[in-house]
Structure formats: structure tokens, C-alpha cells
GROMACS .gro file of C-alpha atoms in nm:
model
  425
    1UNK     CA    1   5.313   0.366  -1.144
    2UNK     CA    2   5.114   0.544  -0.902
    3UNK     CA    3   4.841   0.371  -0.710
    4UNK     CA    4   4.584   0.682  -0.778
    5UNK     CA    5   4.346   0.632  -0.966
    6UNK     CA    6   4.135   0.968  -0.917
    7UNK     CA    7   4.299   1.275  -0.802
    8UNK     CA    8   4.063   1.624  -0.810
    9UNK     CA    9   4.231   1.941  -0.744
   10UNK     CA   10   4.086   2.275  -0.689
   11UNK     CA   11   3.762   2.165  -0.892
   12UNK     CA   12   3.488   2.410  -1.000
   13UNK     CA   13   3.216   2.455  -1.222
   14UNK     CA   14   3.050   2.804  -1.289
   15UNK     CA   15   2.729   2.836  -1.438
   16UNK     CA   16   2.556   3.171  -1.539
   17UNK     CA   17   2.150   3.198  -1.468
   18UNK     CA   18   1.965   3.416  -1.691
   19UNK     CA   19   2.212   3.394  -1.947
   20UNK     CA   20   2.039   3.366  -2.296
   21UNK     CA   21   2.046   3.053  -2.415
   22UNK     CA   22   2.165   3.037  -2.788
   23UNK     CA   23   1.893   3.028  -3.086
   24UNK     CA   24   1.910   2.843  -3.361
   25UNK     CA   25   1.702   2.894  -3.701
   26UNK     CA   26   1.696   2.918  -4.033
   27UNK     CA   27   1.934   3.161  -4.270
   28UNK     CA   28   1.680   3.425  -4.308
   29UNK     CA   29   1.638   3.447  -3.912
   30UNK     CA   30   2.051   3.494  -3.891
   31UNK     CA   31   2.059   3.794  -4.163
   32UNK     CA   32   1.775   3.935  -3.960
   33UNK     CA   33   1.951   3.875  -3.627
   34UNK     CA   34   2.311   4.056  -3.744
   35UNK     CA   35   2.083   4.328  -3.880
   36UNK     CA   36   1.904   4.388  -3.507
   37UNK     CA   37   2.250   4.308  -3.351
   38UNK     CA   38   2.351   4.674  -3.304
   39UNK     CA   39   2.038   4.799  -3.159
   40UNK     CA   40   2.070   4.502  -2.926
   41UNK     CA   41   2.328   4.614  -2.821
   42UNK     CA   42   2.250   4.908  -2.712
   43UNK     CA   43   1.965   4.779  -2.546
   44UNK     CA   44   2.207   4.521  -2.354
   45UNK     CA   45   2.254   4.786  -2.099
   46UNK     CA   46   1.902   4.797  -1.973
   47UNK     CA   47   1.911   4.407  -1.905
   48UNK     CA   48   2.025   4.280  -1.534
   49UNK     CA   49   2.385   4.113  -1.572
   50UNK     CA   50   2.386   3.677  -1.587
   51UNK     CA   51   2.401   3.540  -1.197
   52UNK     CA   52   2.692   3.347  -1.168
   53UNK     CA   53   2.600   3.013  -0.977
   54UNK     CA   54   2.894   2.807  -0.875
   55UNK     CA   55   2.769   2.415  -0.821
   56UNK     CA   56   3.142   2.293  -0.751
   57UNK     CA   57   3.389   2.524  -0.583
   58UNK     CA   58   3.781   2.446  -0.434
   59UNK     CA   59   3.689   2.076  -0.440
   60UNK     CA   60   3.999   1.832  -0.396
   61UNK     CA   61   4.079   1.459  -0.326
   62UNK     CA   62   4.249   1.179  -0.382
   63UNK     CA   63   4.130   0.805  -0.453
   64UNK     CA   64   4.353   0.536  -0.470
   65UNK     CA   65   4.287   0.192  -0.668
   66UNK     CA   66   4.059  -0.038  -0.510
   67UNK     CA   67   3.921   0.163  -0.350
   68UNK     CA   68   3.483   0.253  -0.294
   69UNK     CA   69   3.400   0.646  -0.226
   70UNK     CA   70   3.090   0.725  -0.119
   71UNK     CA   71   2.971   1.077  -0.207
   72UNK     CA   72   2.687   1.255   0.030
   73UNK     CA   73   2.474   1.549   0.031
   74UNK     CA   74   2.197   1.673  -0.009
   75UNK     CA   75   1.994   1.758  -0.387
   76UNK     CA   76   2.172   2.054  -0.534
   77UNK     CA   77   2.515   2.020  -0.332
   78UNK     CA   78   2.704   1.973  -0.619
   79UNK     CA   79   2.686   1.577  -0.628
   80UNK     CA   80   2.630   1.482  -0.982
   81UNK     CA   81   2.803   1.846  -1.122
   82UNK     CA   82   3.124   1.634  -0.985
   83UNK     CA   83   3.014   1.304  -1.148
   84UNK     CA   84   2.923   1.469  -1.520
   85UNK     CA   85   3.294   1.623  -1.489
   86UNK     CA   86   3.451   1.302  -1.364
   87UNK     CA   87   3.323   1.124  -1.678
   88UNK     CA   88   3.417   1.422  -1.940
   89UNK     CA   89   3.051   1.500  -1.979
   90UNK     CA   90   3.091   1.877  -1.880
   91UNK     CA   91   3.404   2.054  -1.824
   92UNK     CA   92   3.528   2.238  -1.567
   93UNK     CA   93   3.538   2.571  -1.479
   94UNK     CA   94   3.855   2.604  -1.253
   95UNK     CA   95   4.100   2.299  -1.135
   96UNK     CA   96   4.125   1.987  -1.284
   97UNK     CA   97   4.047   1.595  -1.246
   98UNK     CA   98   4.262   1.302  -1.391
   99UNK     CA   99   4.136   0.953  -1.371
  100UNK     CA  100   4.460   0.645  -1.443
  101UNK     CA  101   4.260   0.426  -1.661
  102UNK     CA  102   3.902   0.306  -1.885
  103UNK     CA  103   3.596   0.472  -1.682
  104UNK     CA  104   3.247   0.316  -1.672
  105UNK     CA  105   2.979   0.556  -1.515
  106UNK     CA  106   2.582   0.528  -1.457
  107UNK     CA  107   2.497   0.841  -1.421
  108UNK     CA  108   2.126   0.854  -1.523
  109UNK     CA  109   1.881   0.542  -1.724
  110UNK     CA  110   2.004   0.437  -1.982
  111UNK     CA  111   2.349   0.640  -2.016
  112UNK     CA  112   2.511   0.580  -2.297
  113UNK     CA  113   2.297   0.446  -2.449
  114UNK     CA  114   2.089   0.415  -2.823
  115UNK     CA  115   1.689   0.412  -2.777
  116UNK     CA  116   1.661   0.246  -3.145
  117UNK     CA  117   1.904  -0.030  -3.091
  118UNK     CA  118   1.846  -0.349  -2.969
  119UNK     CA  119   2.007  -0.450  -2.591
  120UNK     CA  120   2.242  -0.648  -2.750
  121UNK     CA  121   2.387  -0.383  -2.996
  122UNK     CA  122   2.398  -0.141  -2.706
  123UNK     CA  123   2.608  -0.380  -2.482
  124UNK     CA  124   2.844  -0.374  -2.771
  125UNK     CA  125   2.834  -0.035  -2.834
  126UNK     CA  126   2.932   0.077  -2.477
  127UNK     CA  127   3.214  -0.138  -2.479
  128UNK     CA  128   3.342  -0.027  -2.798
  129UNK     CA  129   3.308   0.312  -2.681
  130UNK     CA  130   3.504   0.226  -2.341
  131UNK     CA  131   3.772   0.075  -2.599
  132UNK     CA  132   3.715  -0.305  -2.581
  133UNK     CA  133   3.731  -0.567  -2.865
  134UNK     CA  134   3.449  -0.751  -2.964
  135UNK     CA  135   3.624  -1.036  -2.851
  136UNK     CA  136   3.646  -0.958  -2.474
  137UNK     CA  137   3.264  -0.805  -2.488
  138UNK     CA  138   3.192  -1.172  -2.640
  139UNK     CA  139   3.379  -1.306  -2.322
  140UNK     CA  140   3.158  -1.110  -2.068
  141UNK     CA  141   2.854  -1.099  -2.288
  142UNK     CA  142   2.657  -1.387  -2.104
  143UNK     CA  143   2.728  -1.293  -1.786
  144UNK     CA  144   2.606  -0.902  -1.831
  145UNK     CA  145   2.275  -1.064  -2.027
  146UNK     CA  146   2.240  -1.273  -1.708
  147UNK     CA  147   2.284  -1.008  -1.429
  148UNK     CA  148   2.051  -0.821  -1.599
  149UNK     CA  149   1.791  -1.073  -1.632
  150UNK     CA  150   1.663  -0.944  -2.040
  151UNK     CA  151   1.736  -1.225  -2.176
  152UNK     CA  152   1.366  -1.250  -2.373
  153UNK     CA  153   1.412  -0.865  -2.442
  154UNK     CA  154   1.760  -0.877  -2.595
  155UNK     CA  155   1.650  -0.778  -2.934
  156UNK     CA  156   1.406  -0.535  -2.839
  157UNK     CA  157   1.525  -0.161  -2.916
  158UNK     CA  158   1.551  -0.002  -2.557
  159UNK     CA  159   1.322   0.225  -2.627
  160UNK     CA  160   1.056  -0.033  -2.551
  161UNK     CA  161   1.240  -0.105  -2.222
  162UNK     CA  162   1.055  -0.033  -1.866
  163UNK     CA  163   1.260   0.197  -1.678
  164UNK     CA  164   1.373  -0.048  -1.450
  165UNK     CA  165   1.493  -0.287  -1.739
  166UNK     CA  166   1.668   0.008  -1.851
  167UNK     CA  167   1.859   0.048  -1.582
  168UNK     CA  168   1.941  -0.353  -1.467
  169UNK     CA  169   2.132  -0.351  -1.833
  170UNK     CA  170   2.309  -0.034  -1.804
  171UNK     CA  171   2.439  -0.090  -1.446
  172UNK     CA  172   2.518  -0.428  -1.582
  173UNK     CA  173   2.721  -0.314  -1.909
  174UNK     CA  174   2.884  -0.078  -1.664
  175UNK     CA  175   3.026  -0.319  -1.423
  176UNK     CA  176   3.092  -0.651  -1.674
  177UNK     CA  177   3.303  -0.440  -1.883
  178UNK     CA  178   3.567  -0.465  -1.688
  179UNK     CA  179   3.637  -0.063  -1.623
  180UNK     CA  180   3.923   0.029  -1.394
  181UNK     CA  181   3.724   0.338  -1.271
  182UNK     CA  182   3.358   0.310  -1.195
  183UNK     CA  183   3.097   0.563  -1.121
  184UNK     CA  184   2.768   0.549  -1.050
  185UNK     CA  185   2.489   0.837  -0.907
  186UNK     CA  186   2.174   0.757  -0.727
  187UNK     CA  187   2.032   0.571  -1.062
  188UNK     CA  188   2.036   0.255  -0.860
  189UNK     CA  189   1.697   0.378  -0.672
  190UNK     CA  190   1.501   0.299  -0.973
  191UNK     CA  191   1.548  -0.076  -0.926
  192UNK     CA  192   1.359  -0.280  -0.741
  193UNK     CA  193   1.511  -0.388  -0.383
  194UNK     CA  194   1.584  -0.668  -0.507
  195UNK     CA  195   1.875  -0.568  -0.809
  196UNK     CA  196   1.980  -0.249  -0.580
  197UNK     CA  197   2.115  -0.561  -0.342
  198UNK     CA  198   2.236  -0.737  -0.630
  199UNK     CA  199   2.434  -0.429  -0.763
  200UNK     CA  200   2.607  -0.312  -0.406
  201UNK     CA  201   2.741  -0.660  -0.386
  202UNK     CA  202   2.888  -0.602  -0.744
  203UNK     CA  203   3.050  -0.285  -0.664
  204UNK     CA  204   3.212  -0.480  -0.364
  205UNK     CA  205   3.337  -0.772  -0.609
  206UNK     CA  206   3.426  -0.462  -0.832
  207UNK     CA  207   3.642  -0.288  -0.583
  208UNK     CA  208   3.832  -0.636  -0.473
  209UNK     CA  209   3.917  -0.747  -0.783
  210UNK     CA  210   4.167  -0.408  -0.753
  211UNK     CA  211   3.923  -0.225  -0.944
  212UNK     CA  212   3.823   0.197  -0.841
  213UNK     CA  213   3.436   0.260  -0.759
  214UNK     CA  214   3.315   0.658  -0.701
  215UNK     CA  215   2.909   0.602  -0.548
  216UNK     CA  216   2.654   0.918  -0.474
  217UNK     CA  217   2.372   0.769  -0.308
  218UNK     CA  218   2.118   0.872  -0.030
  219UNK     CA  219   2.107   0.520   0.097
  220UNK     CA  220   2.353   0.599   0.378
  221UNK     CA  221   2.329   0.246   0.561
  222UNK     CA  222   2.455   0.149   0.217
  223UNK     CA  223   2.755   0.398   0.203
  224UNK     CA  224   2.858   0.299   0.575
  225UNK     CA  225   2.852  -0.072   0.446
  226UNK     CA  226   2.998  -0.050   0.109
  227UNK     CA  227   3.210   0.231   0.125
  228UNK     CA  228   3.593   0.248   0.304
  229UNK     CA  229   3.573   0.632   0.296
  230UNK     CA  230   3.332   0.898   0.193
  231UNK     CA  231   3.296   1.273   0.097
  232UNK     CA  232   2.994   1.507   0.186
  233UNK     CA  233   2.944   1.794  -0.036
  234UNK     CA  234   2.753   2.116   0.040
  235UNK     CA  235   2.679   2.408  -0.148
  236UNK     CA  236   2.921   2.254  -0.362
  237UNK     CA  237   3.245   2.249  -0.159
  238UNK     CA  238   3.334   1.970   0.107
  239UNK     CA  239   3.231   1.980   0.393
  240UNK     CA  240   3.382   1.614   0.528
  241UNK     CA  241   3.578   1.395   0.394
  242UNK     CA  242   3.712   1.091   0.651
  243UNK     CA  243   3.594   0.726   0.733
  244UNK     CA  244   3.252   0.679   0.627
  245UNK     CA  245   3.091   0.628   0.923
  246UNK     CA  246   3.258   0.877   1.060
  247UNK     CA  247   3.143   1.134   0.752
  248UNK     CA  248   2.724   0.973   0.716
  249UNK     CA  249   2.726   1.063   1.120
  250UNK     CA  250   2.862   1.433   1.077
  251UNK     CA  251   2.584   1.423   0.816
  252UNK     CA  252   2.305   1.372   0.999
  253UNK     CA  253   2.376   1.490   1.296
  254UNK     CA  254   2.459   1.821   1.140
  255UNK     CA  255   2.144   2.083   1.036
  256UNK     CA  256   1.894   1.848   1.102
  257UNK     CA  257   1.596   2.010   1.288
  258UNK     CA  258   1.519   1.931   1.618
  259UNK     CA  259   1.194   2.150   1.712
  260UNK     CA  260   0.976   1.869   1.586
  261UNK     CA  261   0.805   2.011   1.263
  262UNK     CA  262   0.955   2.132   0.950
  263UNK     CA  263   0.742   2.381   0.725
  264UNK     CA  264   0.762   2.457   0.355
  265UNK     CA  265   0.619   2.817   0.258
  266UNK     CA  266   0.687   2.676  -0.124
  267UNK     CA  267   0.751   2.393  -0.360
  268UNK     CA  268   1.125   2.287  -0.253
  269UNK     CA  269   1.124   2.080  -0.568
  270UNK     CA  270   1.126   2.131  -0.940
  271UNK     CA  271   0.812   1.855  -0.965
  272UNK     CA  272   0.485   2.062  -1.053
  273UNK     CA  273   0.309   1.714  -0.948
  274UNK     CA  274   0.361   1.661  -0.598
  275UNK     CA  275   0.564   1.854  -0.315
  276UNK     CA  276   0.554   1.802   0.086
  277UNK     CA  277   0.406   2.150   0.292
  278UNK     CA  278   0.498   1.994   0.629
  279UNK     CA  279   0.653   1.737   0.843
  280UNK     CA  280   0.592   1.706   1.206
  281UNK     CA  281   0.677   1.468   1.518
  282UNK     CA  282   0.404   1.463   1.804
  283UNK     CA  283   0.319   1.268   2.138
  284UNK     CA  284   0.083   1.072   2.285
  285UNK     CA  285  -0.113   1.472   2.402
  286UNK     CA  286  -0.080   1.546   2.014
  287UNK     CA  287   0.230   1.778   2.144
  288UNK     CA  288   0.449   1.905   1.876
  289UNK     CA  289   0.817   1.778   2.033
  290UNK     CA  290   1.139   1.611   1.980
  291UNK     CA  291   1.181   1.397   2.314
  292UNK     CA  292   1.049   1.076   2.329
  293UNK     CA  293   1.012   0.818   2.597
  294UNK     CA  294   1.053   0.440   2.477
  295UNK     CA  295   0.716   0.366   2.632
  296UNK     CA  296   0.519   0.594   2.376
  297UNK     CA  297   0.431   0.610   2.047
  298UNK     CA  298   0.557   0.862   1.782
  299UNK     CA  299   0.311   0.975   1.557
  300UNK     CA  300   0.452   1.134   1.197
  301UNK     CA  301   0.265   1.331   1.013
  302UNK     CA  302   0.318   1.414   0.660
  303UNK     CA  303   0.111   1.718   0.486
  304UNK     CA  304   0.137   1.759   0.078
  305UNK     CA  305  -0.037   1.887  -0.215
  306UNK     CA  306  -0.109   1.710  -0.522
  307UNK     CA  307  -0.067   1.982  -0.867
  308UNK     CA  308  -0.281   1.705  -1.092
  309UNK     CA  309  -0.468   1.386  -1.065
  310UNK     CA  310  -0.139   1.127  -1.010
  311UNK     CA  311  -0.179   0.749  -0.968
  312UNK     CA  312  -0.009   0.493  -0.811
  313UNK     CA  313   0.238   0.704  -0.632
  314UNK     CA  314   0.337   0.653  -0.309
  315UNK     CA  315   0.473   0.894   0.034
  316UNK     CA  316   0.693   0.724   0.303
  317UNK     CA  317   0.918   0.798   0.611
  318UNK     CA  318   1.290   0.678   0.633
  319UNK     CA  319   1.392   0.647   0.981
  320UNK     CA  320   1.840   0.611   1.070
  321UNK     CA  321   2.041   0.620   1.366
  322UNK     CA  322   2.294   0.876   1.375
  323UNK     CA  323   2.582   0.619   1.252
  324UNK     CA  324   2.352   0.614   0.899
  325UNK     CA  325   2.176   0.266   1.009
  326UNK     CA  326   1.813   0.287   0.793
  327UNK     CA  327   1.579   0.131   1.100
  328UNK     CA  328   1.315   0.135   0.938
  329UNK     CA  329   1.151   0.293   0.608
  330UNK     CA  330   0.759   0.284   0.613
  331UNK     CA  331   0.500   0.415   0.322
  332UNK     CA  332   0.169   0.558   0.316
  333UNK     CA  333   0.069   0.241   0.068
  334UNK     CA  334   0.172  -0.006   0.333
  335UNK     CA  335  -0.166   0.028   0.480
  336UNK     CA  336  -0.361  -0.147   0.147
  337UNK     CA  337  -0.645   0.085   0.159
  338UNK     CA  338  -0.424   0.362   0.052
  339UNK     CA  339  -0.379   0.215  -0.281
  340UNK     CA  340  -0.357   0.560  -0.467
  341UNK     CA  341  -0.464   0.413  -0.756
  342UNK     CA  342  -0.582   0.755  -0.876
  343UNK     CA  343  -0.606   1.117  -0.643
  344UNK     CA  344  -0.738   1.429  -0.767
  345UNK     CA  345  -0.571   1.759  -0.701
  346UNK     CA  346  -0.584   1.900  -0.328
  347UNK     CA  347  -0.409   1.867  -0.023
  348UNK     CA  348  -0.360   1.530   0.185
  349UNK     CA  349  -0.251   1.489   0.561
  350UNK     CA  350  -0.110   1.133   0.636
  351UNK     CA  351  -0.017   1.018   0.970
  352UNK     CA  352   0.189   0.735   1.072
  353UNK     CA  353   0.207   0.601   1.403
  354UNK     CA  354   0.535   0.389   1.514
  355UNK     CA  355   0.456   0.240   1.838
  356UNK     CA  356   0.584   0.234   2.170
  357UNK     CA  357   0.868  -0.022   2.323
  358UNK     CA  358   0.968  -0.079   1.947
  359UNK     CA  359   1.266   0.215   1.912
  360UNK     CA  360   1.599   0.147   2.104
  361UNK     CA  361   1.710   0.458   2.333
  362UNK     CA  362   1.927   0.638   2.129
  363UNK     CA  363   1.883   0.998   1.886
  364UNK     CA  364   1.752   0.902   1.523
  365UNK     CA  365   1.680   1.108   1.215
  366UNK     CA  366   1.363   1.158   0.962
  367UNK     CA  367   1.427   1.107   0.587
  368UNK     CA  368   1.061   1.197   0.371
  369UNK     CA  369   1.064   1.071   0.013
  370UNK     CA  370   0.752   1.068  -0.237
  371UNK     CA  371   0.734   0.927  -0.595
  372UNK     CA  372   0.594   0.622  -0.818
  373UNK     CA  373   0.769   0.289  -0.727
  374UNK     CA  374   1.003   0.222  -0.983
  375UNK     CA  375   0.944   0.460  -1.186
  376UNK     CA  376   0.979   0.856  -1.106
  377UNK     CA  377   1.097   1.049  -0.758
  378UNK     CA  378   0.900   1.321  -0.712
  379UNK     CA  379   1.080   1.435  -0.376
  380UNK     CA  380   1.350   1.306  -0.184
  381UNK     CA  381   1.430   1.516   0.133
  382UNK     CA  382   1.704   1.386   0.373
  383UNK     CA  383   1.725   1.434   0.790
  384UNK     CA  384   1.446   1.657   0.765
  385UNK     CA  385   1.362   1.612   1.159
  386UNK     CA  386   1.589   1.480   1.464
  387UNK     CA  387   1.449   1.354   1.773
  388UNK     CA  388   1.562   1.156   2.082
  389UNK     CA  389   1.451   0.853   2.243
  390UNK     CA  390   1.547   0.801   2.647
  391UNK     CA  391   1.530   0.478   2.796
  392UNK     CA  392   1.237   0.573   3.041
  393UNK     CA  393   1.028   0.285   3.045
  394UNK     CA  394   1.222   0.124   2.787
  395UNK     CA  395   1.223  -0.282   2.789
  396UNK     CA  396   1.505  -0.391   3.004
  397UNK     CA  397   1.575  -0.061   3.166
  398UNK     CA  398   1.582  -0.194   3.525
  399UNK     CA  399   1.862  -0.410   3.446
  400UNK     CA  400   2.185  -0.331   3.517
  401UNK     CA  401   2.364  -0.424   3.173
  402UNK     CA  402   2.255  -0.239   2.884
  403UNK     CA  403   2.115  -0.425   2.603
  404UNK     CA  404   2.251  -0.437   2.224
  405UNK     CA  405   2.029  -0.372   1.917
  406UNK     CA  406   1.877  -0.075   1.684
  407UNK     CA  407   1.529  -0.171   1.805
  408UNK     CA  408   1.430  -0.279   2.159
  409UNK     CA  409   1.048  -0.418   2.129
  410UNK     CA  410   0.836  -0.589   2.406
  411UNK     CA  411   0.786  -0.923   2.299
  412UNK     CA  412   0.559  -1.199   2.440
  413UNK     CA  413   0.708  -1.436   2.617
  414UNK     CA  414   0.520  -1.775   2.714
  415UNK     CA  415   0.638  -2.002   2.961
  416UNK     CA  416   0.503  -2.365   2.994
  417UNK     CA  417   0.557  -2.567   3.310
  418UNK     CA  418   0.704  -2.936   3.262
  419UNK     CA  419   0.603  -3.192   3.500
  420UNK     CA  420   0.921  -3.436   3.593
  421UNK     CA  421   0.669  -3.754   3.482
  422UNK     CA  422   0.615  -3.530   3.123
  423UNK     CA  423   0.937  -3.620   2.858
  424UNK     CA  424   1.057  -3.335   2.690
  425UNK     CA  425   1.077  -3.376   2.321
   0.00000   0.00000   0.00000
């Protein structure tokens, strides 16, 4: 038998915008309809053709069992188009994909699953659709409840679930029910920090236990770590495919602006709520730039509009090395006066200073997000800005040997002189 369990060959997926979508309605609206059907169609010719808008294109590769893919790219490269076909959601428009054996995917909260059932039911419902017997879901049925800490909520209808429940007991379900093939999108994000640990280290335990996992996330650090190779899709075809950290570096170095400020002329999302106008990187003079001494401070500002009145939501800055290593990720709500607990309409400017002697010499890349904890992502824009930090002034510099470490901060030191009479505890 062979040993893959995904191969993809020539994959692609058409869609046509501006197409008419079809109408549905009652009988008397369908004997009008055939009755206006020729004068339609004479009209047809007046009307601009469908754009043809091709989210997959020519994509091939192989997986082989036990293995952990990591899929990259940024929103709208084709990502979950590859994912929805993978799991027979959506079919194909040219090639084909064939998974060797049962699939469990995540794609979105709560996938697969029945608002007006209880947790339990739904546990047993995904593995009976999967194609186990009730009597190996009874076998794994504690240990999914437990993962997914519900246990007082077990029968509740999901419906009443948070989002976050939501998604502890479908990512649970997923990976207890002992899938050969698993596949999961960025759904993970909408668990606290806490689970999204929790759930990498599953997909490890998944994946050595002989088992396949397929992972689209934008937590590169997390792809580097988890992953043994990795794929980066853009515009729908791939543009990578290798070692992982050899792929998340391509990534970011690749595209990623290095004049210091990135400008948007329009909303670059679909959210009517929220969306970012700027981005920029300054100096100590206020100096729009992207070189950086490790004696100074980098100050990031962030410039948005709000559409409506939003509350609790929060803006941050996600800050990698080159090799995909998060350094640090900092939001706007950090500082507890910003508690958003309600904004009107208008347009913000946030600035975040990360201080001097704290960043190691090196080049590093700017991530923005924006969204309600937990809940929704308004905006999630990877390597949006590049910049370089030299080791002029840096800690340690006039040493010979170079020093290890992502960061390189001053600390205090304090020394305290010992007198040979004094006994050192």
C-alpha cells in the first residue's frame, strides 16, 4: 500500500463574478419567468460577460502518512479554496485530489455541526458521519468531553455555545475521532492562548501516532515548530513548497515593504466595521525609515477608521524574525486605559513605542491584526512592513563573540562586595 496519504495534481477551482445567482420562488414566479425567458434573451447581449476568477490554479503535491503540512499565504491566496476541496465540500474545477483514508477537518466554528443538538449528540453525529460505531465514539467519548473542557454544557444545544466553546469541541471531535487525515484552517485563532497550545500539541501526538495532519495558519512560529514541511500559496498557485523554515522565511522576506509606511487608499477588507488606513515605522526625529540602531526606540504607528460604534475590540502589532520566530505581539488594550469598552465612529491614530536595547540585531517583519478577542477578526494583514536592526550600540557589541538570542535587552546588573570575615549563604 502506498504511504500517501494526500496526493493533489493539477488542482483548480474557477469561479465566475457577476454571474447571476439562481432564484428561487414560488410556481407562479416560474410560469412568469419561462414566459420573459425569450426577451431575456435577447437582452443577454447587452449585459457584460461573467469574470472568470480562478482561486486555485496548476496546484500539485504530495503528502505522505505521518506527516504535518503547513499551508501559508496571505487572505485570498487560495488557502481555504484548497481545504473546502480537500474535504469534498466544493469540487474542483480542473485536476484532482485523493486522500487514502477517514478525513476529519475544522474548517470554520462549529463544522459539521447541528445548532439544535446537544454537544453530546453532535460528538456522535460527527463520528457517525466519519463512519465510526457508537462503540468506538463511546471509547473516546470522555476523553474529547475532557479536552474540551464542556463538561457542564454537554446537554446544551450548541446553539447556546460561546464561540470559543464552539470551537474547543469541534477541534476536539476532530482529533479524538481517530481520523487518518486531518485538516484544520486558521479556526484555531478563536481560542484562547491557552487551548490554541493545547491543540498544536495534539496535532503533534496526531501526526506520531502515524496519523496525516494538513494546517493553514498565520501563526508562522507555529508552522516552523509543528510542521516538517510547508506550502505557500499565492494568487492561488504555489509559490514554495520545501522545509518549513525554509518556506515561512521565503515568506516574509518576500514583498514585504521596506520604505517604512504602508498606505491604504481603501478598505482592504470585506469588514464594514473596522479597516487600517496606514502603518508606519519612525525614529527617535519622528523620521519615516526602515533602519534602526539597537540603541533607539521604534515607534509604530497604526491609523484606522471605525464604520460604527464597536466595543471591546482590540488593534495590535505582531513582530517575527525572518525564520517566522513571533518576538513579540503587542495590543493597543495592553495599556488599560485603552479599554475600548465602547468608540464611536471616526478615525483613531495609535502609537506604540518598543524601546531601545530590547531588539537583537537582525531584519524583522510587521504583522497588524484588529478584531474582538475571542470572538470576530476584523483584519488580519501579514509582513505588512520590514525593517532592520544593526548592532550599533547594541548591548555587547564591543565584544568580540557575538551573542545568542531573539532579543538583546540592557539589564541591571548589581554587584555586592563580600568581605572575607562576611559567610556567604
Amino acid at each position: 500500500m502506498s504511504d500517501v496519504a494526500i496526493r493533489v495534481e493539477n488542482l483548480g477551482k474557477r469561479y465566475r463574478i457577476g454571474s447571476q445567482k439562481e432564484q428561487y420562488g414560488m410556481l407562479r414566479d416560474i410560469v412568469m419567468g419561462a414566459a420573459k425567458a425569450p426577451l431575456r434573451r435577447l437582452r443577454r447581449g447587452d449585459r457584460p460577460p461573467a469574470e472568470e476568477f480562478w482561486a486555485l490554479r496548476d496546484v500539485s503535491f504530495e503528502l505522505k502518512q505521518g506527516e504535518i503540512l503547513g499551508v501559508i499565504g496571505r487572505n485570498g491566496a487560495g488557502k481555504s479554496t484548497l481545504l473546502k476541496i480537500l474535504s469534498r465540500i466544493t469540487e474542483p474545477t480542473a485536476g484532482r485530489a485523493t486522500i487514502h483514508g477517514r478525513v476529519g477537518s475544522l474548517l470554520e466554528v462549529g463544522t459539521g455541526f447541528h445548532p439544535e443538538l446537544t454537544g453530546r449528540e453532535n460528538i456522535y453525529l460527527n463520528g457517525a458521519i466519519i463512519g465510526m460505531s457508537r462503540q468506538d465514539i463511546d471509547r473516546r467519548f470522555d476523553e474529547i468531553v475532557e479536552f474540551a473542557g464542556v463538561e457542564r454544557f454537554l446537554d446544551t444545544p450548541v446553539k447556546r455555545y460561546s464561540s470559543g466553546m464552539y470551537t474547543r469541541l469541534a477541534f476536539s471531535v476532530a482529533a479524538h475521532l481517530e481520523p487518518e487525515v486531518l485538516i484544520v484552517d486558521e479556526v484555531l485563532s478563536v481560542g484562547d492562548a491557552a487551548f490554541q497550545q493545547k491543540s498544536l500539541g495534539k496535532m503533534g501526538d496526531v501526526a506520531r501516532e502515524g496519523r496525516t495532519v494538513l494546517f493553514v495558519s498565520h501563526n508562522l512560529s507555529a508552522v516552523v515548530r509543528l510542521c516538517t514541511r510547508a506550502v505557500w500559496l499565492q494568487s492561488g498557485s504555489i509559490r514554495s513548497e520545501g522545509d518549513s523554515d525554509v518556506v515561512v522565511s521565503r515568506y516574509l522576506n518576500a514583498d514585504a515593504a521596506t520604505r517604512g509606511e504602508r498606505l491604504w487608499r481603501r478598505n482592504p477588507t470585506s469588514s464594514d466595521e473596522l479597516w487600517i488606513d496606514s502603518v508606519s515605522i519612525r525614529n527617535n526625529e519622528g523620521e519615516i525609515t526602515e533602519q534602526f540602531e539597537s540603541c533607539e526606540p521604534i515607534f509604530v504607528s497604526v491609523s484606522y477608521q471605525t464604520i460604527s460604534t464597536i466595543s471591546y475590540y482590540r488593534v495590535g502589532i505582531i513582530i517575527q524574525t525572518t525564520q517566522g520566530i513571533t518576538v513579540l505581539e503587542t495590543y493597543d488594550i495592553d495599556d488599560l486605559r485603552n479599554t475600548h469598552e465602547s468608540i464611536s465612529p471616526g478615525r483613531y491614530t495609535y502609537r506604540c513605542i518598543v524601546p531601545a536595547n530590547l531588539l537583537a540585531p537582525g531584519r524583522y517583519v510587521l504583522s497588524i491584526n484588529a478584531g474582538i478577542p475571542n470572538y470576530r477578526s476584523f483584519i488580519h494583514h501579514d509582513r505588512v512592513l520590514a525593517f532592520n536592526v544593526d548592532d550599533t550600540g547594541a548591548v555587547g557589541s564591543h565584544m568580540a563573540v557575538p551573542r545568542e538570542g531573539i532579543i538583546r535587552p540592557q539589564l541591571q546588573w548589581e554587584r555586592w562586595e563580600v568581605g572575607v570575615d562576611h559567610e556567604i549563604h
